[in-house]
Amino acid sequence: MRREIHANSLVFKIVITVTIGLVFLAVSIGAINMTVSKRVFVDNFAMTQRKAFNQIDYQFYKFFQDVTAIVSTVTRSENVEKFLMGADMDDVETMNNSYLLERQIRESKASNYSQMNVIIMGENEKSYMNNIADVFSQPKEDILRSRAAKSARENRNKIICQYEETGFTENTKNTPVVIIAKALSYENKGRANAFIFIVIKEVDLRSMYSHFTSDTSSIAILNQDNEVVSSDKSVYFDPSADKTKTMKKSVLNMEDEKVQQKTIKSRDGEETILIQQLQSTNYKVVGIINPERAFGKAYSTLGIILITAAVTAVVVCMIILFLRQQTKPLSALVYAMKHSKETQFEKHVPVEGTYEIQELSQTYNTMVDEINRYIDQLINVEKEKRKAEIHALQMKINPHYIYNTLATVKWLIWQQNVEKSTQVIDAFIMLLRNVISNSDEFVTVEQEIDNLKNYALINQARYGEDIQVVFFVIPQCNAYKVPKLILQPFVENAFFHGFPQGMKGEIRIFVREENENLRFEITDNGIGMTQERLNALRRHEKTKSEHFTGIGIGNVEDRIKLIYGMDYGILLESEEGKGTKVVLLLPREEKDDEKDHSCV
């Protein structure tokens, strides 16, 4: 069959609308140019930062070359060794040695840096400091136990560099500093017994590169252990900060991949990471660029976005207004289908709108009629089926149970226990009468409890009274209606599975109201069940039984859901060694209630 495209079809109108919209949206093609420009800008910006790195590298190379020269001067100086280790010198020799040491330090590269503090200290706490106007702000033994001294000991042949939040002297007290340290060995060459500490304020070190930073780019100097010793952003001094962790992880990955530039995702968006090894050192400079922020400052991104948003808004409004007008019938159809459960599929929808919607509406109305006819047939079939199932279950009394019960009565008579045998016979007669003779599917709670009492009496006569059955029924619950034999399978299961032979225990049946429902609880203090057995019962797996009826837990739950709906059912709880608990929740119905329990 050839299908024609009607001028009134929804598809035709949407195509026309979208085509018109695309003409307007073509104006926003500038967004593509903005994306390309952004990539070019990032590459150029990164190249500019790379050139800045070269200048930073030169300044730090000169700085660390001077630091190396100072350390080398101190290491080779006999005056230093005499000053620290010369215990037998008289006062004249001591003064002369101090003068020579001070002149040697003054003539070294240290004189090029007015803010640099050179400290030489031995394990004997004898010390020298080139800044005579400064004094120590903490005990010397704390300095010898400091993190910088410890790292110098562990790297005895290396010059280490570390960031500290405070220095050793009053001039650097509570001031972030960078400490460059090296361990010195005198007399006993096997271990360090002196140190040189070159202390410079972090802000003075930062001045070497601060003019290359901005609010869109940051720089961090990493030491031999990839720890930040200097940065224009304070967040990078916190090792636990997310930005610091992300930066360090990226640096390690870049070193493994042997690349010097990489773009990563972070909480602030995309960031470009640049690294460069500082020549003649095992330190590196890291640049962190936020290209989106940099691009936003260089280009009027907001203006482009506003224009694009305005164009898009106009097109979207046109499409929405047009489609809203044309799809009102479709909305009515959707609403009818969505609420069909509440209306019991009784309402038709008007046949109007576009060609496609008219076809859908006619099909829906036809479907509603067919569903209603099918539901009527299904209800009648389910009614008859449920009646047949309940009748079959009522008639399904295990012959072995009858034989065993009669054998028990015979044994009681033989024992000349007339009273007990009479009670058992009466209970058995009442049980058979209520199960077989009474064709009613529903009984009162009082009748159901009487059945359980008769069943318990017979079992106690057969097996002894080690297992007691106790009933707790709220009086006003006795008149409510429940399906017949709704509780007996659980009591039966507790009798024969909860208490092994010879074990004493108690089964309790609780009946009470709970809001608009009836709540039944059957609990025992028997051996309980393993998780595997509990899962098997929940899956309604059948087991062989020679008990009163073949009504199992699965049958009970199916009956409840068939009669009352999926909101009602059974809850099983059991723990091995601690007993079992069964909870049934049924709606509360009076005895004279004529409510139809049809399957819906």
Coordinates of C-alpha atoms in Angstrom, one line a residue:
M1 CA 0.0 0.0 0.0
R2 CA 1.4 3.4 -1.0
R3 CA 1.3 5.9 1.8
E4 CA 0.7 9.5 0.9
I5 CA 2.2 12.4 2.8
H6 CA -0.7 14.7 3.6
A7 CA -0.3 18.5 4.0
N8 CA -2.0 18.2 7.4
S9 CA 0.4 15.5 8.7
L10 CA 2.4 16.1 11.8
V11 CA 5.6 15.0 10.0
F12 CA 5.2 17.4 7.2
K13 CA 4.6 20.4 9.5
I14 CA 7.5 19.5 11.8
V15 CA 9.8 19.3 8.7
I16 CA 8.7 22.7 7.6
T17 CA 9.2 24.2 11.1
V18 CA 12.6 22.7 11.5
T19 CA 13.7 23.9 8.1
I20 CA 12.7 27.4 9.0
G21 CA 14.5 27.0 12.3
L22 CA 17.7 25.9 10.6
V23 CA 17.8 29.1 8.6
F24 CA 17.8 31.1 11.7
L25 CA 20.2 28.8 13.5
A26 CA 22.7 29.2 10.6
V27 CA 23.5 32.6 12.2
S28 CA 24.9 30.7 15.2
I29 CA 27.6 29.0 13.0
G30 CA 29.9 31.5 14.5
A31 CA 30.1 29.2 17.5
I32 CA 32.2 26.9 15.4
N33 CA 34.6 29.7 14.6
M34 CA 34.8 30.5 18.3
T35 CA 35.7 26.9 19.1
V36 CA 38.5 26.9 16.5
S37 CA 39.7 30.3 17.7
K38 CA 39.8 29.0 21.2
R39 CA 42.0 26.0 20.3
V40 CA 44.4 28.3 18.4
F41 CA 44.4 30.8 21.3
V42 CA 45.3 28.0 23.8
D43 CA 48.2 26.8 21.6
N44 CA 49.5 30.3 21.2
F45 CA 49.1 31.0 24.9
A46 CA 50.9 27.8 25.8
M47 CA 53.7 28.7 23.4
T48 CA 54.0 32.1 25.1
Q49 CA 54.2 30.4 28.5
R50 CA 56.9 28.1 27.1
K51 CA 59.0 31.1 26.2
A52 CA 58.4 32.5 29.7
F53 CA 59.6 29.2 31.1
N54 CA 62.9 29.7 29.3
Q55 CA 63.4 33.0 31.1
I56 CA 62.4 31.5 34.4
D57 CA 64.8 28.7 33.8
Y58 CA 67.6 31.1 33.2
Q59 CA 66.9 33.0 36.5
F60 CA 66.6 29.9 38.5
Y61 CA 69.7 28.4 36.9
K62 CA 71.7 31.5 37.9
F63 CA 70.2 31.3 41.4
F64 CA 70.9 27.6 42.0
Q65 CA 74.4 28.1 40.5
D66 CA 75.1 30.7 43.1
V67 CA 73.6 28.5 45.9
T68 CA 75.8 25.6 44.7
A69 CA 78.8 27.9 44.8
I70 CA 77.9 29.0 48.4
V71 CA 77.5 25.3 49.5
S72 CA 80.8 24.4 47.8
T73 CA 82.6 27.2 49.5
V74 CA 81.4 26.2 52.9
T75 CA 82.0 22.5 52.3
R76 CA 85.7 23.0 51.3
S77 CA 86.4 25.7 53.8
E78 CA 88.9 24.8 56.6
N79 CA 87.6 27.8 58.5
V80 CA 84.2 26.2 58.8
E81 CA 85.6 23.0 60.0
K82 CA 87.8 24.8 62.6
F83 CA 84.9 27.0 63.7
L84 CA 82.6 24.0 64.2
M85 CA 85.1 21.4 65.4
G86 CA 88.0 23.4 66.9
A87 CA 87.4 22.6 70.5
D88 CA 91.1 23.3 71.6
M89 CA 91.4 26.8 70.2
D90 CA 92.1 29.7 72.6
D91 CA 90.2 33.0 72.4
V92 CA 92.6 34.6 70.0
E93 CA 92.4 31.7 67.6
T94 CA 88.6 31.6 67.9
M95 CA 88.3 35.3 67.1
N96 CA 90.6 35.0 64.2
N97 CA 88.8 31.9 62.8
S98 CA 85.4 33.7 63.2
Y99 CA 86.7 36.7 61.3
L100 CA 88.1 34.6 58.5
L101 CA 84.8 32.6 58.2
E102 CA 82.7 35.8 58.1
R103 CA 84.9 37.3 55.4
Q104 CA 84.8 34.1 53.4
I105 CA 81.0 34.0 53.5
R106 CA 80.8 37.7 52.7
E107 CA 83.0 37.3 49.7
S108 CA 81.0 34.3 48.4
K109 CA 77.9 34.6 46.2
A110 CA 75.7 35.1 49.3
S111 CA 76.6 38.8 49.2
N112 CA 74.5 39.0 45.9
Y113 CA 71.3 38.3 47.9
S114 CA 70.4 40.7 50.6
Q115 CA 67.5 38.6 51.9
M116 CA 69.4 35.3 51.9
N117 CA 70.3 33.9 55.3
V118 CA 73.2 31.4 55.5
I119 CA 73.2 29.3 58.6
I120 CA 76.0 26.8 59.5
M121 CA 75.3 24.5 62.5
G122 CA 77.0 21.5 63.9
E123 CA 75.5 18.6 65.9
N124 CA 77.3 20.2 68.9
E125 CA 74.9 23.2 68.4
K126 CA 77.8 25.5 67.6
S127 CA 76.4 27.8 64.8
Y128 CA 77.2 30.6 62.5
M129 CA 74.7 33.0 60.8
N130 CA 75.7 35.6 58.2
N131 CA 73.0 38.0 59.2
I132 CA 74.3 39.5 62.5
A133 CA 71.1 41.5 63.0
D134 CA 69.0 38.3 63.2
V135 CA 68.7 35.7 66.0
F136 CA 67.3 32.2 66.3
S137 CA 63.6 32.0 67.1
Q138 CA 63.7 28.3 68.2
P139 CA 66.1 26.1 70.1
K140 CA 69.0 24.7 68.0
E141 CA 68.2 21.2 68.9
D142 CA 64.8 21.7 67.1
I143 CA 66.6 23.0 64.1
L144 CA 68.8 19.9 64.0
R145 CA 65.6 17.7 64.2
S146 CA 63.8 19.7 61.6
R147 CA 62.4 18.2 58.4
A148 CA 65.1 19.9 56.3
A149 CA 67.9 18.5 58.5
K150 CA 66.4 15.0 58.3
S151 CA 66.1 15.2 54.5
A152 CA 69.7 16.4 54.3
R153 CA 70.9 13.4 56.4
E154 CA 69.0 11.0 54.2
N155 CA 70.5 12.6 51.0
R156 CA 74.0 13.3 52.4
N157 CA 75.6 13.9 48.9
K158 CA 72.8 16.1 47.6
I159 CA 71.6 19.6 48.1
I160 CA 68.0 19.4 49.1
C161 CA 65.3 22.1 48.8
Q162 CA 62.1 22.3 50.8
Y163 CA 59.2 24.6 51.6
E164 CA 58.4 25.4 55.2
E165 CA 55.7 27.6 56.7
T166 CA 58.2 29.2 59.1
G167 CA 61.9 29.9 59.2
F168 CA 64.5 29.4 62.0
T169 CA 65.1 33.0 62.9
E170 CA 63.1 36.0 64.2
N171 CA 63.3 37.6 60.7
T172 CA 61.6 34.6 59.1
K173 CA 59.4 33.7 62.1
N174 CA 55.8 32.8 60.9
T175 CA 56.9 33.5 57.3
P176 CA 56.9 30.9 54.6
V177 CA 60.4 30.2 53.5
V178 CA 62.4 28.0 51.1
I179 CA 65.2 26.1 52.8
I180 CA 68.2 24.8 50.8
A181 CA 70.2 22.4 53.0
K182 CA 73.2 20.0 52.7
A183 CA 74.7 17.7 55.3
L184 CA 78.4 18.2 56.1
S185 CA 80.8 15.5 57.5
Y186 CA 83.8 16.4 59.6
E187 CA 86.1 14.1 61.6
N188 CA 83.8 11.0 61.4
K189 CA 83.3 10.8 57.6
G190 CA 80.7 8.1 58.0
R191 CA 77.8 10.4 59.1
A192 CA 76.7 14.0 59.0
N193 CA 77.7 16.1 62.0
A194 CA 77.0 19.6 60.6
F195 CA 74.6 21.3 58.2
I196 CA 74.4 24.4 56.0
F197 CA 71.0 25.9 55.7
I198 CA 70.4 28.6 53.1
V199 CA 67.1 30.2 54.0
I200 CA 65.2 32.6 51.7
K201 CA 61.7 33.9 52.0
E202 CA 59.3 32.2 49.6
V203 CA 58.0 35.6 48.5
D204 CA 61.5 36.6 47.5
L205 CA 61.9 33.4 45.4
R206 CA 58.5 34.0 43.9
S207 CA 59.6 37.4 42.7
M208 CA 61.8 35.7 40.1
Y209 CA 58.7 34.6 38.1
S210 CA 55.7 36.4 39.5
H211 CA 55.6 38.8 36.5
F212 CA 54.9 35.8 34.3
T213 CA 51.7 34.8 36.1
S214 CA 48.1 36.0 36.0
D215 CA 44.7 35.0 37.2
T216 CA 44.4 32.6 34.2
S217 CA 47.8 31.0 34.7
S218 CA 49.8 29.7 37.7
I219 CA 53.4 28.6 38.2
A220 CA 54.7 26.1 40.7
I221 CA 58.3 25.1 41.4
L222 CA 58.8 21.4 42.4
N223 CA 61.8 20.1 44.3
Q224 CA 63.6 16.8 44.1
D225 CA 60.6 14.9 45.7
N226 CA 58.0 16.7 43.5
E227 CA 57.0 18.8 46.5
V228 CA 55.9 22.4 45.9
V229 CA 58.5 24.8 47.2
S230 CA 57.2 28.0 45.5
S231 CA 54.0 29.0 43.8
D232 CA 51.9 32.1 43.1
K233 CA 48.8 30.2 44.2
S234 CA 48.7 29.3 47.9
V235 CA 46.4 26.3 47.3
Y236 CA 49.4 24.3 45.8
F237 CA 51.2 24.4 49.2
D238 CA 48.5 22.1 50.6
P239 CA 49.4 18.5 49.7
S240 CA 45.9 17.4 50.5
A241 CA 44.2 19.9 48.2
D242 CA 42.5 18.4 45.1
K243 CA 44.2 20.9 42.8
T244 CA 47.6 19.9 44.2
K245 CA 46.9 16.2 43.9
T246 CA 45.7 16.6 40.3
M247 CA 48.7 18.7 39.4
K248 CA 51.2 16.2 40.9
K249 CA 49.5 13.3 39.3
S250 CA 49.5 15.0 35.9
V251 CA 53.3 15.8 36.3
L252 CA 54.1 12.1 37.0
N253 CA 52.0 10.9 34.1
M254 CA 53.7 13.5 31.8
E255 CA 57.1 12.3 32.9
D256 CA 56.2 8.7 32.2
E257 CA 54.8 9.7 28.8
K258 CA 57.8 12.0 28.2
V259 CA 55.6 14.9 27.1
Q260 CA 55.9 18.5 28.3
Q261 CA 52.3 19.7 27.6
K262 CA 49.0 18.0 28.4
T263 CA 45.3 19.1 28.7
I264 CA 43.4 17.6 31.7
K265 CA 39.9 17.8 33.1
S266 CA 39.5 19.4 36.5
R267 CA 36.8 20.9 38.7
D268 CA 37.6 24.3 37.1
G269 CA 37.1 22.8 33.6
E270 CA 39.9 22.1 31.2
E271 CA 43.5 22.9 32.3
T272 CA 46.7 22.8 30.3
I273 CA 49.7 21.6 32.2
L274 CA 53.3 22.6 31.1
I275 CA 56.5 21.2 32.7
Q276 CA 60.1 22.0 32.2
Q277 CA 63.2 20.6 34.0
L278 CA 65.3 23.4 35.4
Q279 CA 68.8 23.0 33.9
S280 CA 71.5 21.5 36.0
T281 CA 69.0 20.6 38.8
N282 CA 66.5 17.9 39.6
Y283 CA 63.8 20.6 40.1
K284 CA 61.1 21.5 37.6
V285 CA 58.8 24.4 36.9
V286 CA 55.2 23.6 36.2
G287 CA 52.7 25.9 34.5
I288 CA 48.9 25.5 35.0
I289 CA 46.8 27.4 32.4
N290 CA 43.0 27.8 32.4
P291 CA 42.4 28.2 28.7
E292 CA 38.7 28.9 29.0
R293 CA 39.2 31.7 31.4
A294 CA 42.0 33.1 29.4
F295 CA 40.0 32.9 26.2
G296 CA 37.0 34.5 27.9
K297 CA 39.2 37.5 28.8
A298 CA 40.6 37.8 25.4
Y299 CA 37.4 37.4 23.5
S300 CA 33.9 38.6 24.1
T301 CA 32.5 35.2 24.8
L302 CA 29.5 36.5 26.7
G303 CA 28.5 38.6 23.7
I304 CA 28.7 35.7 21.3
I305 CA 26.8 33.5 23.7
L306 CA 24.1 36.1 24.2
I307 CA 23.6 36.5 20.4
T308 CA 23.5 32.7 19.9
A309 CA 21.1 32.3 22.8
A310 CA 18.8 35.0 21.5
V311 CA 18.7 33.4 18.0
T312 CA 18.1 29.9 19.5
A313 CA 15.4 31.2 21.8
V314 CA 13.5 32.8 18.9
V315 CA 13.6 29.6 16.9
V316 CA 12.7 27.4 19.9
C317 CA 9.8 29.6 20.8
M318 CA 8.5 29.4 17.3
I319 CA 8.7 25.7 17.2
I320 CA 7.1 25.3 20.7
L321 CA 4.2 27.6 19.9
F322 CA 3.6 25.9 16.6
L323 CA 3.9 22.4 17.8
R324 CA 1.8 23.1 20.9
Q325 CA -1.0 24.3 18.7
Q326 CA -0.8 21.3 16.4
T327 CA -0.3 18.6 19.0
K328 CA -3.2 19.4 21.4
P329 CA -5.1 16.3 20.2
L330 CA -2.0 14.2 20.7
S331 CA -1.7 15.5 24.3
A332 CA -5.3 14.5 24.9
L333 CA -4.6 11.0 23.6
V334 CA -1.5 10.7 25.8
Y335 CA -3.5 11.9 28.8
A336 CA -6.2 9.4 28.2
M337 CA -3.8 6.5 27.8
K338 CA -1.8 7.5 30.9
H339 CA -5.0 7.6 33.0
S340 CA -6.7 4.6 31.4
K341 CA -6.2 2.5 34.6
E342 CA -8.2 4.9 36.7
T343 CA -11.0 5.1 34.1
Q344 CA -11.1 1.3 33.6
F345 CA -10.6 1.8 29.9
E346 CA -14.1 3.2 29.6
K347 CA -13.4 6.6 28.0
H348 CA -12.9 7.2 24.3
V349 CA -10.8 10.1 23.0
P350 CA -12.1 12.6 20.3
V351 CA -10.9 11.9 16.8
E352 CA -9.3 15.2 15.7
G353 CA -6.0 16.8 14.8
T354 CA -3.5 15.8 12.1
Y355 CA -3.8 12.7 9.9
E356 CA -1.5 10.7 12.1
I357 CA -3.2 11.7 15.4
Q358 CA -6.7 10.8 13.9
E359 CA -5.4 7.4 13.0
L360 CA -3.9 6.9 16.5
S361 CA -7.2 8.1 18.2
Q362 CA -9.3 5.7 16.2
T363 CA -6.9 2.8 16.9
Y364 CA -6.9 3.7 20.6
N365 CA -10.7 3.7 20.8
T366 CA -10.9 0.4 19.1
M367 CA -8.3 -1.0 21.4
V368 CA -10.2 0.2 24.5
D369 CA -13.3 -1.6 23.3
E370 CA -11.4 -4.8 22.7
I371 CA -9.6 -4.6 26.2
N372 CA -13.0 -4.1 27.9
R373 CA -14.4 -7.2 26.2
Y374 CA -11.3 -9.2 27.1
I375 CA -11.3 -8.0 30.7
D376 CA -14.9 -9.1 31.2
Q377 CA -14.1 -12.5 29.8
L378 CA -10.9 -12.8 31.9
I379 CA -12.8 -11.9 35.1
N380 CA -15.4 -14.6 34.5
V381 CA -12.7 -17.2 33.7
E382 CA -10.6 -16.2 36.8
K383 CA -13.7 -16.4 39.0
E384 CA -14.4 -19.9 37.9
K385 CA -10.7 -20.9 38.0
R386 CA -10.2 -19.6 41.5
K387 CA -13.3 -21.4 42.8
A388 CA -12.1 -24.6 41.3
E389 CA -8.6 -24.2 42.7
I390 CA -9.9 -23.5 46.2
H391 CA -12.3 -26.4 46.0
A392 CA -9.5 -28.7 44.9
L393 CA -7.3 -27.6 47.8
Q394 CA -10.2 -28.1 50.3
M395 CA -10.6 -31.7 49.1
K396 CA -6.8 -32.4 49.1
I397 CA -6.4 -33.9 52.5
N398 CA -3.4 -36.1 52.8
P399 CA -4.5 -39.8 53.4
H400 CA -1.4 -40.4 55.5
Y401 CA -2.6 -37.6 57.9
I402 CA -6.0 -39.3 58.2
Y403 CA -4.4 -42.7 58.8
N404 CA -2.0 -41.4 61.4
T405 CA -4.7 -39.4 63.2
L406 CA -7.0 -42.5 63.4
A407 CA -4.1 -44.6 64.6
T408 CA -3.6 -42.0 67.4
V409 CA -7.2 -42.3 68.4
K410 CA -7.0 -46.1 68.4
W411 CA -3.9 -45.9 70.6
L412 CA -5.7 -43.5 73.0
I413 CA -8.7 -45.9 73.2
W414 CA -6.3 -48.8 73.8
Q415 CA -4.8 -46.8 76.6
Q416 CA -8.4 -46.3 77.9
N417 CA -7.9 -42.5 77.7
V418 CA -11.6 -41.9 76.8
E419 CA -11.6 -38.2 77.5
K420 CA -8.5 -37.5 75.3
S421 CA -9.7 -39.8 72.5
T422 CA -13.1 -38.1 72.5
Q423 CA -11.4 -34.7 72.3
V424 CA -9.2 -35.8 69.4
I425 CA -12.2 -37.3 67.5
D426 CA -14.3 -34.2 68.1
A427 CA -11.4 -32.0 66.9
F428 CA -10.9 -34.2 63.8
I429 CA -14.6 -34.1 63.0
M430 CA -14.7 -30.3 63.3
L431 CA -11.6 -29.9 61.2
L432 CA -12.9 -32.1 58.4
R433 CA -16.3 -30.4 58.5
N434 CA -14.8 -26.9 58.2
V435 CA -12.4 -27.9 55.5
I436 CA -14.6 -30.3 53.4
S437 CA -18.2 -29.6 54.2
N438 CA -18.0 -25.8 54.4
S439 CA -17.9 -24.7 50.8
D440 CA -17.4 -21.0 51.7
E441 CA -14.2 -19.6 50.5
F442 CA -14.1 -17.0 53.4
V443 CA -14.5 -17.6 57.1
T444 CA -14.3 -15.4 60.1
V445 CA -11.1 -14.9 62.0
E446 CA -12.7 -16.8 64.9
Q447 CA -13.5 -19.8 62.7
E448 CA -9.9 -19.8 61.3
I449 CA -8.5 -19.7 64.9
D450 CA -10.9 -22.6 65.9
N451 CA -9.6 -24.7 63.0
L452 CA -6.0 -24.0 64.2
K453 CA -6.9 -25.0 67.8
N454 CA -8.4 -28.3 66.6
Y455 CA -5.3 -28.9 64.4
A456 CA -3.0 -28.2 67.3
L457 CA -5.0 -30.5 69.6
I458 CA -4.6 -33.4 67.1
N459 CA -0.9 -32.8 66.6
Q460 CA -0.3 -32.7 70.4
A461 CA -2.2 -35.9 70.8
R462 CA 0.0 -37.5 68.1
Y463 CA 3.4 -36.1 69.1
G464 CA 3.0 -35.0 72.6
E465 CA 2.6 -31.6 74.3
D466 CA 6.3 -30.5 74.0
I467 CA 5.2 -27.9 71.5
Q468 CA 2.6 -25.4 72.9
V469 CA 0.4 -23.2 70.7
V470 CA -0.6 -19.9 72.2
F471 CA -3.2 -17.5 70.6
F472 CA -3.3 -13.8 71.1
V473 CA -6.3 -12.4 69.2
I474 CA -7.7 -8.9 69.7
P475 CA -11.5 -9.5 70.3
Q476 CA -12.7 -7.0 67.7
C477 CA -10.8 -9.0 65.0
N478 CA -12.9 -12.1 65.4
A479 CA -15.7 -10.9 63.1
Y480 CA -13.5 -10.0 60.2
K481 CA -13.4 -12.3 57.1
V482 CA -10.3 -14.0 55.8
P483 CA -9.7 -16.8 53.2
K484 CA -10.1 -20.3 54.6
L485 CA -6.9 -22.2 55.6
I486 CA -4.8 -19.0 55.3
L487 CA -2.9 -19.7 58.5
Q488 CA -2.8 -23.5 58.8
P489 CA 0.2 -24.1 56.4
F490 CA 2.4 -21.9 58.5
V491 CA 1.5 -23.5 61.8
E492 CA 2.0 -26.9 60.2
N493 CA 5.4 -25.8 58.9
A494 CA 6.3 -24.7 62.4
F495 CA 5.2 -28.0 64.0
F496 CA 7.1 -30.3 61.7
H497 CA 10.2 -28.2 60.6
G498 CA 10.8 -25.8 63.5
F499 CA 11.1 -28.4 66.3
P500 CA 13.1 -31.6 65.7
Q501 CA 11.9 -34.7 67.6
G502 CA 12.1 -34.3 71.4
M503 CA 12.6 -30.5 71.2
K504 CA 10.3 -28.3 73.3
G505 CA 9.0 -25.0 72.2
E506 CA 6.2 -22.6 71.6
I507 CA 4.2 -21.4 68.6
R508 CA 2.5 -18.0 69.0
I509 CA -0.3 -16.7 66.8
F510 CA -1.0 -12.9 67.0
V511 CA -4.0 -11.2 65.3
R512 CA -4.5 -7.5 65.5
E513 CA -5.6 -4.5 63.5
E514 CA -3.0 -2.2 61.8
N515 CA -4.5 0.9 60.2
E516 CA -7.1 -0.4 57.6
N517 CA -5.5 -3.9 57.6
L518 CA -5.4 -7.1 59.6
R519 CA -2.0 -8.3 60.7
F520 CA -1.3 -12.0 61.4
E521 CA 2.0 -13.1 63.0
I522 CA 3.0 -16.7 63.4
T523 CA 6.3 -17.0 65.4
D524 CA 8.1 -19.9 66.9
N525 CA 11.3 -20.3 69.0
G526 CA 12.5 -23.4 67.1
I527 CA 15.6 -24.1 65.2
G528 CA 14.9 -21.6 62.4
M529 CA 16.1 -22.0 58.8
T530 CA 19.3 -21.6 56.9
Q531 CA 19.4 -18.8 54.3
E532 CA 19.2 -21.4 51.5
R533 CA 16.0 -22.9 52.9
L534 CA 14.5 -19.5 53.5
N535 CA 15.2 -18.5 49.9
A536 CA 13.7 -21.8 48.7
L537 CA 10.5 -21.0 50.5
R538 CA 10.4 -17.5 49.1
R539 CA 10.8 -19.1 45.6
H540 CA 7.8 -21.3 46.4
E541 CA 9.8 -24.5 45.9
K542 CA 7.7 -27.5 46.8
T543 CA 8.8 -30.2 49.3
K544 CA 7.4 -33.7 50.0
S545 CA 5.0 -33.8 53.0
E546 CA 2.7 -36.2 54.7
H547 CA 0.9 -33.6 56.7
F548 CA -2.7 -32.4 56.8
T549 CA -3.1 -30.7 53.3
G550 CA -0.9 -30.0 50.3
I551 CA -1.5 -26.2 50.7
G552 CA 2.0 -24.7 50.7
I553 CA 3.3 -21.2 51.4
G554 CA 3.4 -20.6 47.6
N555 CA -0.3 -21.4 47.4
V556 CA -1.2 -19.1 50.2
E557 CA 0.7 -16.1 48.8
D558 CA -0.8 -16.8 45.3
R559 CA -4.3 -16.8 46.9
I560 CA -3.7 -13.5 48.7
K561 CA -2.4 -11.7 45.6
L562 CA -5.2 -13.2 43.5
I563 CA -7.9 -12.0 45.9
Y564 CA -6.5 -8.7 47.2
G565 CA -3.9 -7.6 44.7
M566 CA -0.1 -7.3 44.6
D567 CA 0.0 -4.9 47.6
Y568 CA -0.7 -7.8 50.0
G569 CA 1.3 -11.0 50.7
I570 CA 3.6 -12.8 53.1
L571 CA 6.8 -11.8 54.8
L572 CA 9.2 -14.5 56.0
E573 CA 11.9 -14.0 58.5
S574 CA 14.1 -16.7 60.0
E575 CA 17.5 -17.1 61.6
E576 CA 19.2 -20.4 62.2
G577 CA 19.0 -21.3 65.9
K578 CA 16.6 -18.4 66.7
G579 CA 13.3 -19.4 65.3
T580 CA 11.0 -18.2 62.5
K581 CA 8.5 -15.4 62.0
V582 CA 5.7 -15.2 59.4
V583 CA 3.7 -12.0 58.8
L584 CA 0.5 -11.8 56.7
L585 CA -1.1 -8.5 55.9
L586 CA -4.8 -8.6 54.7
P587 CA -7.3 -5.9 54.2
R588 CA -9.9 -5.6 57.0
E589 CA -13.4 -6.8 55.9
E590 CA -16.5 -7.3 57.9
K591 CA -18.4 -10.6 57.9
D592 CA -21.4 -9.1 56.2
D593 CA -19.3 -7.3 53.6
E594 CA -20.5 -8.3 50.1
K595 CA -17.4 -7.0 48.3
D596 CA -16.7 -9.0 45.1
H597 CA -13.2 -10.5 45.3
S598 CA -12.8 -10.8 41.6
C599 CA -9.4 -10.7 40.0
V600 CA -8.7 -7.2 38.8

